[in-house]
Short mmCIF file of C-alpha atoms and ligand atoms in Angstrom, two decimals:
data_model
loop_
_atom_site.label_atom_id
_atom_site.label_comp_id
_atom_site.label_asym_id
_atom_site.label_seq_id
_atom_site.Cartn_x
_atom_site.Cartn_y
_atom_site.Cartn_z
CA MET A 1 -27.43 2.92 -19.47
CA SER A 2 -26.29 0.02 -17.28
CA GLU A 3 -26.55 0.23 -13.51
CA THR A 4 -24.81 -1.04 -10.41
CA SER A 5 -24.83 -0.28 -6.70
CA VAL A 6 -21.13 0.60 -6.38
CA LEU A 7 -18.59 1.38 -9.10
CA VAL A 8 -14.99 0.79 -7.95
CA VAL A 9 -12.40 2.45 -10.18
CA GLY A 10 -8.96 0.77 -10.04
CA ALA A 11 -8.17 -2.88 -9.45
CA GLY A 12 -4.98 -2.40 -7.48
CA PRO A 13 -4.87 -3.90 -3.98
CA VAL A 14 -7.17 -1.19 -2.61
CA GLY A 15 -9.88 -1.37 -5.27
CA LEU A 16 -9.86 -5.16 -5.06
CA THR A 17 -10.28 -4.97 -1.28
CA ALA A 18 -13.16 -2.50 -1.58
CA ALA A 19 -14.91 -4.68 -4.18
CA LEU A 20 -14.35 -7.89 -2.20
CA GLU A 21 -15.63 -6.34 1.03
CA LEU A 22 -18.79 -5.19 -0.76
CA ARG A 23 -19.35 -8.51 -2.54
CA ARG A 24 -18.87 -10.42 0.73
CA ARG A 25 -21.78 -8.39 2.06
CA GLY A 26 -23.94 -9.15 -0.97
CA VAL A 27 -23.61 -5.78 -2.69
CA ASP A 28 -23.67 -5.54 -6.47
CA VAL A 29 -20.33 -4.10 -7.68
CA VAL A 30 -18.63 -3.19 -10.94
CA ILE A 31 -14.83 -2.88 -10.75
CA VAL A 32 -12.87 -1.50 -13.71
CA ASP A 33 -9.19 -0.96 -14.42
CA ARG A 34 -7.65 0.77 -17.40
CA LEU A 35 -4.79 -1.74 -17.61
CA PRO A 36 -5.60 -4.63 -19.97
CA GLU A 37 -3.64 -7.04 -17.75
CA PRO A 38 -2.71 -7.05 -14.05
CA PRO A 39 0.81 -5.67 -13.45
CA GLN A 40 3.57 -8.24 -13.02
CA TYR A 41 5.78 -6.00 -10.88
CA ALA A 42 5.61 -5.41 -7.16
CA LYS A 43 5.73 -2.02 -5.55
CA ALA A 44 4.48 -3.16 -2.14
CA VAL A 45 6.13 -6.13 -0.45
CA GLY A 46 5.74 -5.64 3.31
CA ILE A 47 2.44 -6.80 4.82
CA GLN A 48 1.62 -5.56 8.31
CA PRO A 49 0.16 -7.77 11.05
CA ARG A 50 -2.99 -5.62 11.15
CA THR A 51 -3.58 -6.24 7.44
CA LEU A 52 -3.37 -9.98 8.10
CA GLU A 53 -6.08 -9.59 10.77
CA VAL A 54 -8.20 -7.76 8.20
CA TRP A 55 -7.56 -10.48 5.63
CA ASP A 56 -8.49 -13.07 8.25
CA ALA A 57 -11.88 -11.37 8.66
CA MET A 58 -12.24 -11.22 4.86
CA GLY A 59 -11.40 -14.91 4.41
CA VAL A 60 -8.13 -14.44 2.48
CA VAL A 61 -5.46 -14.82 5.14
CA ARG A 62 -4.67 -18.48 4.38
CA PRO A 63 -4.02 -18.07 0.62
CA SER A 64 -1.98 -14.96 1.44
CA LEU A 65 0.24 -16.71 3.98
CA ASP A 66 0.72 -19.56 1.50
CA VAL A 67 2.50 -17.18 -0.90
CA SER A 68 4.36 -14.96 1.57
CA ALA A 69 7.69 -15.12 3.41
CA PRO A 70 8.24 -14.27 7.08
CA MET A 71 9.94 -11.01 7.99
CA HIS A 72 11.67 -11.49 11.36
CA GLY A 73 13.61 -8.25 11.50
CA GLN A 74 16.36 -6.15 10.03
CA ILE A 75 20.15 -6.28 10.17
CA VAL A 76 21.93 -2.99 9.63
CA TYR A 77 25.49 -2.51 8.37
CA VAL A 78 27.23 0.87 8.28
CA ASP A 79 30.61 1.21 6.60
CA GLY A 80 30.94 -2.57 6.46
CA ARG A 81 30.23 -3.19 10.16
CA GLN A 82 27.06 -4.66 11.63
CA VAL A 83 25.64 -1.95 13.91
CA MET A 84 22.17 -3.31 14.69
CA ARG A 85 20.01 -6.40 14.57
CA LEU A 86 16.35 -5.50 15.09
CA GLU A 87 13.91 -8.29 15.97
CA LEU A 88 10.33 -7.42 14.99
CA GLU A 89 8.81 -8.82 18.16
CA LEU A 90 5.16 -8.38 19.05
CA PRO A 91 3.16 -9.31 22.15
CA GLU A 92 2.09 -12.98 22.27
CA ASP A 93 -1.60 -12.16 21.91
CA VAL A 94 -1.10 -10.55 18.49
CA PRO A 95 -2.29 -13.22 16.08
CA TYR A 96 -0.04 -12.46 13.10
CA ARG A 97 3.54 -11.38 12.48
CA PHE A 98 5.19 -9.38 9.68
CA VAL A 99 5.36 -11.05 6.27
CA CYS A 100 6.57 -10.17 2.78
CA MET A 101 4.48 -10.80 -0.29
CA PRO A 102 4.91 -9.19 -3.70
CA GLN A 103 2.07 -6.87 -4.68
CA TYR A 104 1.21 -8.95 -7.76
CA ALA A 105 0.63 -11.94 -5.44
CA THR A 106 -1.58 -9.81 -3.17
CA GLU A 107 -3.58 -8.71 -6.19
CA ARG A 108 -3.88 -12.31 -7.41
CA VAL A 109 -5.24 -13.54 -4.06
CA LEU A 110 -7.79 -10.72 -3.89
CA THR A 111 -8.79 -11.15 -7.55
CA GLN A 112 -9.34 -14.87 -7.01
CA ALA A 113 -11.45 -14.27 -3.90
CA LEU A 114 -13.48 -11.68 -5.77
CA ALA A 115 -14.07 -14.13 -8.62
CA GLU A 116 -15.29 -16.67 -6.06
CA HIS A 117 -17.91 -14.07 -5.13
CA GLY A 118 -18.93 -13.88 -8.79
CA THR A 119 -17.21 -10.62 -9.77
CA VAL A 120 -14.54 -10.34 -12.44
CA VAL A 121 -12.46 -7.18 -12.92
CA ARG A 122 -13.43 -5.43 -16.17
CA ARG A 123 -10.05 -4.61 -17.68
CA GLY A 124 -9.02 -2.14 -20.35
CA ILE A 125 -11.75 0.24 -19.14
CA GLU A 126 -10.88 3.74 -18.03
CA LEU A 127 -12.99 6.20 -16.08
CA THR A 128 -12.81 9.47 -18.00
CA GLY A 129 -15.35 11.50 -16.06
CA PHE A 130 -18.39 11.39 -13.80
CA GLU A 131 -21.20 13.53 -12.52
CA GLN A 132 -23.21 13.29 -9.35
CA THR A 133 -26.99 13.26 -9.45
CA ALA A 134 -29.50 13.49 -6.62
CA ASP A 135 -29.39 9.77 -5.93
CA GLY A 136 -26.17 8.52 -7.49
CA VAL A 137 -23.28 8.96 -9.85
CA VAL A 138 -23.11 8.60 -13.63
CA ALA A 139 -19.66 7.56 -14.84
CA ASP A 140 -18.12 7.75 -18.32
CA LEU A 141 -16.14 4.61 -19.04
CA ARG A 142 -13.87 4.41 -22.07
CA ASP A 143 -13.35 1.00 -23.62
CA GLY A 144 -11.05 1.44 -26.63
CA ASP A 145 -12.82 3.86 -28.96
CA ASP A 146 -16.19 3.50 -27.20
CA THR A 147 -17.43 5.39 -24.19
CA THR A 148 -20.34 4.01 -22.21
CA ARG A 149 -22.20 5.43 -19.23
CA LEU A 150 -22.77 3.54 -16.01
CA ALA A 151 -25.12 4.66 -13.25
CA ALA A 152 -24.07 3.73 -9.71
CA ARG A 153 -25.38 4.69 -6.32
CA TYR A 154 -21.82 5.22 -5.09
CA LEU A 155 -18.39 5.59 -6.70
CA VAL A 156 -15.13 4.59 -5.00
CA GLY A 157 -11.92 5.97 -6.49
CA CYS A 158 -9.07 3.55 -5.89
CA ASP A 159 -7.29 4.79 -8.98
CA GLY A 160 -3.89 5.56 -7.54
CA ALA A 161 -1.73 8.64 -7.10
CA HIS A 162 -2.94 10.40 -10.26
CA SER A 163 -6.60 9.63 -9.45
CA ALA A 164 -9.12 10.86 -12.03
CA VAL A 165 -11.79 10.50 -9.36
CA ARG A 166 -9.95 12.86 -6.99
CA LYS A 167 -9.41 15.35 -9.79
CA GLY A 168 -13.07 15.06 -10.82
CA LEU A 169 -14.10 15.86 -7.25
CA GLY A 170 -11.79 18.87 -7.23
CA VAL A 171 -10.17 17.64 -4.02
CA SER A 172 -6.71 19.04 -3.22
CA PHE A 173 -3.66 16.77 -2.94
CA ASP A 174 -1.18 18.94 -1.08
CA GLY A 175 2.40 17.95 -0.43
CA ASP A 176 5.61 17.72 -2.38
CA ALA A 177 7.94 15.41 -4.30
CA PHE A 178 11.31 14.23 -3.01
CA PRO A 179 14.07 15.17 -5.47
CA GLU A 180 15.90 11.82 -5.17
CA GLU A 181 15.48 8.98 -7.63
CA TYR A 182 15.87 5.34 -6.64
CA MET A 183 16.01 2.02 -8.40
CA LEU A 184 14.84 -1.40 -7.35
CA ALA A 185 15.11 -4.96 -8.56
CA ASP A 186 13.74 -8.38 -7.68
CA VAL A 187 16.81 -10.66 -7.69
CA GLU A 188 18.37 -13.80 -6.21
CA LEU A 189 21.37 -13.21 -3.93
CA ASP A 190 23.85 -15.98 -3.06
CA TRP A 191 24.97 -14.53 0.27
CA SER A 192 24.88 -16.26 3.67
CA MET A 193 22.70 -13.66 5.45
CA PRO A 194 20.08 -15.26 7.71
CA GLY A 195 16.75 -15.84 5.95
CA GLY A 196 13.73 -13.72 6.84
CA TYR A 197 15.70 -10.55 7.65
CA GLY A 198 15.83 -7.29 5.78
CA ILE A 199 19.42 -6.24 5.18
CA ARG A 200 20.28 -2.56 5.14
CA ALA A 201 23.81 -1.47 4.28
CA SER A 202 25.16 2.03 3.88
CA THR A 203 28.35 4.02 3.73
CA THR A 204 28.82 7.37 5.43
CA ASN A 205 31.06 10.37 5.32
CA ASP A 206 31.09 12.71 8.32
CA GLY A 207 27.80 11.19 9.46
CA THR A 208 26.08 11.73 6.10
CA THR A 209 24.86 8.68 4.15
CA THR A 210 26.73 8.55 0.86
CA ASP A 211 25.45 5.22 -0.48
CA MET A 212 22.83 2.69 0.65
CA MET A 213 20.86 -0.41 -0.25
CA VAL A 214 17.90 -2.11 1.41
CA CYS A 215 17.15 -5.78 0.66
CA ILE A 216 13.74 -7.13 1.68
CA PRO A 217 13.25 -10.93 1.63
CA LEU A 218 10.74 -12.32 -0.86
CA PRO A 219 9.25 -15.79 -1.09
CA GLY A 220 11.73 -18.14 -2.81
CA THR A 221 15.28 -19.21 -1.99
CA GLY A 222 17.62 -16.22 -1.74
CA ARG A 223 15.12 -13.85 -3.37
CA TYR A 224 15.17 -10.19 -2.35
CA ARG A 225 13.75 -6.88 -3.44
CA LEU A 226 16.79 -4.62 -3.49
CA SER A 227 16.34 -0.85 -3.53
CA THR A 228 19.04 1.77 -3.71
CA PHE A 229 19.93 5.18 -5.18
CA VAL A 230 19.50 5.32 -8.94
CA ALA A 231 22.63 4.54 -10.97
CA PRO A 232 24.05 7.71 -12.61
CA ASP A 233 23.43 6.43 -16.15
CA LEU A 234 19.75 5.76 -15.33
CA ALA A 235 19.08 9.10 -13.65
CA THR A 236 16.60 11.43 -15.29
CA SER A 237 19.38 13.91 -16.06
CA ALA A 238 21.37 11.20 -17.92
CA SER A 239 18.49 9.50 -19.72
CA GLY A 240 16.75 12.68 -20.79
CA SER A 241 13.38 11.13 -19.93
CA GLY A 242 10.96 13.18 -17.86
CA ALA A 243 10.92 12.71 -14.10
CA VAL A 244 8.08 10.61 -12.71
CA ALA A 245 6.01 12.31 -10.05
CA HIS A 246 5.45 9.25 -7.86
CA GLY A 247 5.94 5.52 -8.17
CA LEU A 248 7.62 3.35 -10.75
CA GLU A 249 9.05 4.60 -14.00
CA GLY A 250 8.44 2.21 -16.84
CA GLY A 251 11.09 3.31 -19.33
CA ARG A 252 14.39 2.89 -17.51
CA ARG A 253 15.22 -0.61 -16.35
CA PRO A 254 18.24 -1.37 -14.16
CA THR A 255 20.15 -4.43 -15.38
CA LEU A 256 21.86 -7.14 -13.36
CA GLY A 257 25.07 -5.17 -13.98
CA HIS A 258 23.62 -2.13 -12.17
CA ILE A 259 22.56 -4.30 -9.21
CA GLN A 260 25.87 -6.18 -9.08
CA ALA A 261 27.74 -2.87 -8.92
CA VAL A 262 25.68 -1.91 -5.83
CA LEU A 263 26.38 -5.25 -4.15
CA ASP A 264 30.10 -4.94 -4.93
CA ARG A 265 30.12 -1.60 -3.10
CA LEU A 266 27.81 -2.40 -0.18
CA ALA A 267 27.09 -6.10 0.45
CA PRO A 268 28.39 -7.28 3.85
CA GLU A 269 30.18 -10.18 2.08
CA PRO A 270 31.05 -10.99 -1.56
CA THR A 271 27.66 -11.58 -3.20
CA ARG A 272 26.44 -12.36 -6.70
CA ALA A 273 23.04 -11.26 -7.98
CA GLY A 274 21.19 -13.44 -10.48
CA ALA A 275 17.79 -14.33 -11.88
CA LEU A 276 16.55 -10.74 -12.26
CA ARG A 277 12.77 -10.94 -12.37
CA TRP A 278 12.00 -7.25 -12.88
CA SER A 279 13.47 -3.86 -12.09
CA SER A 280 12.51 -0.20 -12.18
CA VAL A 281 13.44 3.35 -11.33
CA PHE A 282 11.16 5.14 -8.88
CA ARG A 283 10.53 8.46 -7.17
CA ILE A 284 8.44 9.36 -4.17
CA SER A 285 6.18 12.17 -3.11
CA HIS A 286 4.19 12.90 0.01
CA ARG A 287 0.65 14.14 -0.35
CA LEU A 288 -2.70 13.87 1.42
CA ALA A 289 -6.14 14.47 -0.09
CA GLY A 290 -7.99 17.44 1.39
CA SER A 291 -11.01 15.19 1.82
CA TYR A 292 -11.62 11.45 1.38
CA GLY A 293 -14.72 12.08 -0.67
CA GLY A 294 -17.61 14.32 -1.58
CA GLY A 295 -21.29 13.43 -1.84
CA ARG A 296 -21.57 9.86 -3.10
CA VAL A 297 -17.95 9.61 -4.18
CA PHE A 298 -15.10 8.30 -1.99
CA LEU A 299 -11.32 8.04 -2.28
CA ALA A 300 -9.16 5.24 -0.88
CA GLY A 301 -5.51 4.15 -1.07
CA ASP A 302 -2.97 6.09 -3.11
CA ALA A 303 -5.77 8.24 -4.50
CA ALA A 304 -5.99 9.69 -0.98
CA HIS A 305 -2.43 9.47 0.40
CA ILE A 306 1.07 8.93 -0.96
CA HIS A 307 4.34 8.92 0.95
CA PRO A 308 7.76 7.21 1.14
CA PRO A 309 7.71 3.38 1.21
CA THR A 310 9.71 3.45 4.48
CA GLY A 311 8.22 0.91 6.86
CA ALA A 312 5.86 -0.57 4.23
CA GLN A 313 2.80 1.47 5.17
CA GLY A 314 1.10 2.68 1.95
CA MET A 315 -0.72 -0.33 0.54
CA ASN A 316 -1.52 -1.58 4.04
CA THR A 317 -3.10 1.77 4.91
CA GLY A 318 -5.05 1.73 1.64
CA ILE A 319 -6.34 -1.80 2.24
CA GLN A 320 -7.54 -0.73 5.67
CA ASP A 321 -9.22 2.37 4.15
CA ALA A 322 -11.17 0.07 1.83
CA TYR A 323 -12.04 -2.29 4.68
CA ASN A 324 -13.35 0.63 6.76
CA LEU A 325 -15.40 2.00 3.87
CA GLY A 326 -16.68 -1.38 2.66
CA TRP A 327 -19.06 -2.28 5.48
CA LYS A 328 -20.37 1.26 5.74
CA LEU A 329 -21.15 1.46 2.02
CA ALA A 330 -22.79 -1.97 2.18
CA LEU A 331 -25.15 -0.75 4.92
CA ALA A 332 -25.85 2.44 2.95
CA VAL A 333 -26.71 0.46 -0.20
CA GLN A 334 -29.00 -1.77 1.85
CA GLY A 335 -30.72 1.29 3.34
CA ARG A 336 -29.57 0.37 6.84
CA ALA A 337 -26.92 3.06 7.46
CA ALA A 338 -27.47 5.48 10.31
CA ASP A 339 -27.16 9.19 9.55
CA GLY A 340 -23.52 10.18 9.45
CA LEU A 341 -22.19 6.64 9.01
CA LEU A 342 -20.59 7.38 5.65
CA ASP A 343 -19.15 10.66 6.97
CA SER A 344 -17.28 8.66 9.60
CA TYR A 345 -15.08 7.18 6.83
CA ASP A 346 -13.30 10.51 6.30
CA ALA A 347 -13.37 11.29 10.03
CA GLU A 348 -11.70 7.96 10.89
CA ARG A 349 -9.36 7.33 7.98
CA ARG A 350 -8.04 10.78 7.03
CA PRO A 351 -6.28 11.27 10.40
CA VAL A 352 -4.73 7.81 9.89
CA GLY A 353 -3.51 8.88 6.43
CA ALA A 354 -2.14 12.16 7.84
CA GLU A 355 -0.25 10.30 10.58
CA VAL A 356 1.24 7.81 8.10
CA VAL A 357 2.33 10.56 5.69
CA GLY A 358 3.98 12.47 8.55
CA ARG A 359 5.67 9.41 10.06
CA THR A 360 7.01 7.98 6.78
CA VAL A 361 8.42 11.37 5.75
CA ARG A 362 10.09 11.69 9.17
CA HIS A 363 11.47 8.16 8.94
CA ALA A 364 12.68 8.66 5.36
CA ARG A 365 14.64 11.73 6.51
CA GLN A 366 15.79 10.66 9.99
CA GLY A 367 15.68 6.85 9.95
CA LEU A 368 13.09 4.24 10.91
CA GLY A 369 11.83 4.73 14.47
CA ALA A 370 12.69 8.46 14.61
CA GLY A 371 10.36 10.22 17.04
CA GLU A 372 9.42 7.04 18.97
CA THR A 373 10.13 6.66 22.67
CA ASP A 374 10.77 2.89 22.72
CA ALA A 375 11.26 0.01 20.30
CA ALA A 376 8.14 -1.94 21.31
CA THR A 377 5.87 1.05 20.58
CA ALA A 378 7.70 1.76 17.32
CA ILE A 379 7.24 -1.83 16.13
CA ALA A 380 3.57 -1.95 17.15
CA ARG A 381 2.94 1.32 15.32
CA GLU A 382 4.67 0.07 12.15
CA ALA A 383 2.52 -3.09 12.47
CA GLN A 384 -0.49 -0.71 12.39
CA LEU A 385 -1.74 -2.10 15.69
CA LEU A 386 -1.97 1.23 17.53
CA LEU A 387 -4.77 2.64 15.42
CA GLY A 388 -7.93 3.76 17.11
CA TYR A 389 -11.01 5.77 16.24
CA ARG A 390 -11.52 7.40 19.60
CA ASP A 391 -12.34 10.76 18.04
CA SER A 392 -14.73 9.29 15.48
CA PRO A 393 -18.30 10.61 15.57
CA LEU A 394 -19.34 6.94 15.82
CA VAL A 395 -17.56 6.51 19.13
CA GLY A 396 -19.46 7.61 22.21
CA GLU A 397 -18.27 8.44 25.68
CA ASP A 398 -17.34 5.70 28.12
CA VAL A 399 -20.42 4.57 30.03
CA PRO A 400 -20.11 2.39 33.08
CA HIS A 401 -21.76 -0.99 32.78
CA GLY A 402 -22.00 -4.01 34.97
CA GLY A 403 -24.32 -3.84 37.95
CA GLY A 404 -26.78 -1.55 36.25
CA SER A 405 -29.12 -1.48 39.26
CA ASP A 406 -29.36 2.30 39.21
CA MET A 407 -29.90 2.47 35.46
CA PRO A 408 -33.35 3.66 34.37
C1 FAD B 1 8.94 1.35 -4.53
C2 FAD B 1 7.69 1.21 -3.72
C3 FAD B 1 7.63 0.28 -2.70
C4 FAD B 1 6.48 0.14 -1.92
N1 FAD B 1 6.47 -0.77 -0.91
C5 FAD B 1 5.36 -0.89 -0.14
C6 FAD B 1 5.30 -1.88 0.88
O1 FAD B 1 6.23 -2.68 1.06
N2 FAD B 1 4.16 -1.97 1.63
C7 FAD B 1 3.11 -1.10 1.44
O2 FAD B 1 2.11 -1.19 2.18
N3 FAD B 1 3.13 -0.19 0.44
C8 FAD B 1 4.22 -0.06 -0.34
N4 FAD B 1 4.23 0.83 -1.38
C9 FAD B 1 3.01 1.62 -1.67
C10 FAD B 1 2.01 0.77 -2.46
O3 FAD B 1 2.60 0.25 -3.63
C11 FAD B 1 0.79 1.60 -2.81
O4 FAD B 1 0.33 2.22 -1.63
C12 FAD B 1 -0.31 0.73 -3.42
O5 FAD B 1 0.04 0.27 -4.70
C13 FAD B 1 -1.60 1.53 -3.52
O6 FAD B 1 -2.60 0.70 -4.06
P1 FAD B 1 -3.85 1.36 -4.81
O7 FAD B 1 -4.73 0.21 -5.16
O8 FAD B 1 -4.38 2.49 -4.01
O9 FAD B 1 -3.23 2.04 -6.11
P2 FAD B 1 -2.47 1.38 -7.36
O10 FAD B 1 -1.70 0.17 -6.94
O11 FAD B 1 -1.72 2.51 -7.99
O12 FAD B 1 -3.64 0.92 -8.30
C14 FAD B 1 -4.46 1.87 -8.96
C15 FAD B 1 -5.12 1.17 -10.14
O13 FAD B 1 -6.05 2.08 -10.73
C16 FAD B 1 -5.98 1.95 -12.12
N5 FAD B 1 -6.44 3.23 -12.70
C17 FAD B 1 -5.86 4.44 -12.59
N6 FAD B 1 -6.62 5.38 -13.19
C18 FAD B 1 -7.69 4.74 -13.69
C19 FAD B 1 -8.84 5.18 -14.42
N7 FAD B 1 -9.05 6.48 -14.73
N8 FAD B 1 -9.76 4.27 -14.81
C20 FAD B 1 -9.59 2.94 -14.49
N9 FAD B 1 -8.52 2.47 -13.80
C21 FAD B 1 -7.59 3.37 -13.40
C22 FAD B 1 -4.52 1.66 -12.41
O14 FAD B 1 -4.35 1.02 -13.66
C23 FAD B 1 -4.15 0.77 -11.23
O15 FAD B 1 -4.31 -0.60 -11.53
C24 FAD B 1 5.37 0.98 -2.17
C25 FAD B 1 5.42 1.93 -3.21
C26 FAD B 1 6.57 2.05 -3.99
C27 FAD B 1 6.59 3.06 -5.09
#
């Protein structure tokens, strides 16, 4: 049986971050993904300023910025009239701003950095089961018709919404699915909207939204990721295909014709769509794992929390889960972790996941910023800059320091 210190299951953005963080700290890692090739589509596009700070610390901010586009704000049209122009302003001392970067580019940057640390993702390998022993985990890995066993001291499940690791742990994933279906496409638009702004356009009837589209700028001239309600002929009821529980649906692909019809109804000016790169139908759910791990097994990313893409929070939250777990696991592997250090991962990150699930559901139902008192706080929260671990068991009480003359 082969051995490693940490087995990371899933080479999405979260698994890659976990593996890179461990490798940077000299820990021996195996990372597997059941897909034979990396996906060429992009669920996540929005990158938060806090994630860029994390990537700075991890040494991947420069290659990331090289393949991203700035996101200055959002312009909102309702019933053909511009009703808002939101500037995503942050205090001067915040080092990074909001950017957009397709998820496949994020995964490429992280994969490259991981390779520079000597670790290559083992593809086409699926975790089918695991058991915990007194001092580690033994995992069953299926490679085609063969199943091999790998012994690891720790296992990190970054295997997405349908996580086999979470199911193997018997951890709950409570929440629900939204009934609506959406479609999205990566296209070029020939409109004259200012670059670097998301464009949201909707129509209403008696205050109820009857139609809508959101276009998020991507790197490249005139490129956007457009999302909107699913076209009637692509809806589950029309296609007869089963509904997807969460995420992209591979079978039904919107065409340029579907996207053009949306633009003809909603674009603020006559606009042609072209150069369709990829498209998909998707659905969303909101769920939170009952625990972020058990024993020597941990969950991060979509394996632990899923929610609406409103405000571009999911992948960013997952990356920051992996960053939080990475240094703690490295110390544990090296025998330098204090008692309770690994427990602090759940204590610190699960409340963050719960807050994000609650906020994105609220925003999906009531609009971005619902529940906030002022715009500056709302923007800083979306940027994931208001996180803190005050209630973590690692954080002690405030102690005065300075003079110290009366200290023992
Ligand atoms: C339409 C849409 C738009 C979004 N936009 C944004 C956005 O702008 N910003 C943002 O932050 N988030 C966004 N998200 C959310 C974001 O895409 C997810 O949070 C992110 O992909 C989670 O990354 P992950 O690595 O946890 O999981 P995944 O990306 O799902 O990766 C999991 C990996 O695990 C592998 N795997 C699964 N099971 C096994 C197994 N048993 N053995 C081996 N490998 C396995 C899979 O093949 C996959 O590669 C969006 C989501 C959707 C649906």
